[in-house]
Short mmCIF file of C-alpha atoms in Angstrom, two decimals:
data_model
loop_
_atom_site.label_atom_id
_atom_site.label_comp_id
_atom_site.label_asym_id
_atom_site.label_seq_id
_atom_site.Cartn_x
_atom_site.Cartn_y
_atom_site.Cartn_z
CA MET A 1 3.92 -1.24 30.17
CA ASN A 2 1.98 1.74 31.37
CA ASP A 3 -1.20 3.18 29.89
CA THR A 4 0.67 5.78 27.83
CA ASP A 5 2.87 3.12 26.21
CA TYR A 6 -0.18 0.99 25.49
CA ASN A 7 -2.01 3.95 23.93
CA ASP A 8 1.04 4.91 21.85
CA ASN A 9 1.43 1.34 20.61
CA THR A 10 -2.27 1.14 19.76
CA ILE A 11 -2.13 4.43 17.85
CA ASN A 12 0.98 3.29 15.97
CA ALA A 13 -0.72 0.02 15.05
CA PHE A 14 -3.73 1.88 13.66
CA VAL A 15 -1.48 4.25 11.70
CA GLN A 16 0.32 1.25 10.17
CA LEU A 17 -2.99 -0.42 9.34
CA ASN A 18 -4.19 2.77 7.68
CA GLU A 19 -1.01 2.94 5.58
CA ALA A 20 -1.40 -0.73 4.59
CA ASN A 21 -5.00 0.00 3.60
CA LYS A 22 -3.81 2.88 1.39
CA THR A 23 -1.35 0.53 -0.31
CA LEU A 24 -4.05 -2.07 -0.92
CA ASN A 25 -6.38 0.58 -2.31
CA SER A 26 -3.67 1.81 -4.68
CA VAL A 27 -3.07 -1.71 -5.97
CA LYS A 28 -6.81 -2.34 -6.24
CA ASP A 29 -7.28 0.84 -8.30
CA LEU A 30 -4.46 -0.21 -10.59
CA VAL A 31 -5.96 -3.67 -11.07
CA LEU A 32 -9.38 -2.20 -11.82
CA ARG A 33 -7.92 0.20 -14.40
CA MET A 34 -6.11 -2.71 -16.06
CA ALA A 35 -9.26 -4.83 -16.05
CA LEU A 36 -11.21 -2.07 -17.81
CA GLN A 37 -8.73 -1.86 -20.68
CA PRO A 38 -9.36 -3.97 -23.76
CA GLU A 39 -7.29 -7.14 -23.47
CA ASP A 40 -5.25 -6.44 -26.60
CA GLU A 41 -4.25 -3.01 -25.23
CA ARG A 42 -3.06 -4.18 -21.82
CA ASP A 43 0.60 -3.59 -21.01
CA TYR A 44 1.30 -6.25 -18.41
CA ALA A 45 4.97 -5.29 -18.00
CA ALA A 46 4.03 -1.71 -17.11
CA PHE A 47 1.24 -3.01 -14.88
CA PHE A 48 3.63 -5.14 -12.80
CA ASP A 49 6.18 -2.33 -12.73
CA ASP A 50 3.50 -0.01 -11.34
CA ILE A 51 2.52 -2.53 -8.66
CA LEU A 52 6.17 -2.97 -7.69
CA ILE A 53 6.62 0.80 -7.46
CA ILE A 54 3.57 1.16 -5.21
CA VAL A 55 4.66 -1.64 -2.89
CA MET A 56 8.30 -0.53 -2.74
CA GLU A 57 7.48 3.13 -2.09
CA ASP A 58 4.92 2.32 0.59
CA GLY A 59 7.20 -0.33 2.12
CA ASN A 60 10.12 2.08 2.26
CA GLN A 61 7.95 4.73 3.89
CA GLY A 62 6.78 2.18 6.46
CA ARG A 63 10.36 1.18 7.27
CA ILE A 64 11.34 4.82 7.66
CA GLU A 65 8.47 5.37 10.09
CA LEU A 66 9.25 2.22 12.08
CA CYS A 67 13.02 2.63 12.19
CA GLY A 68 13.24 6.39 12.41
#
């Protein structure tokens, strides 16, 4: 492995970490919004659907970037 390959791999790793951080922040924001709602008004089914959508969309984007 030459220096260019090492640098490219390092940059790609940081890009992937940044994307993972965005996903975590999206989920965290969703959890915080749910926590601020009165308990009797919380829609847990929609909450879990929203989490699934976030994870699936970000996961699909990550696979596209990794696999081309």
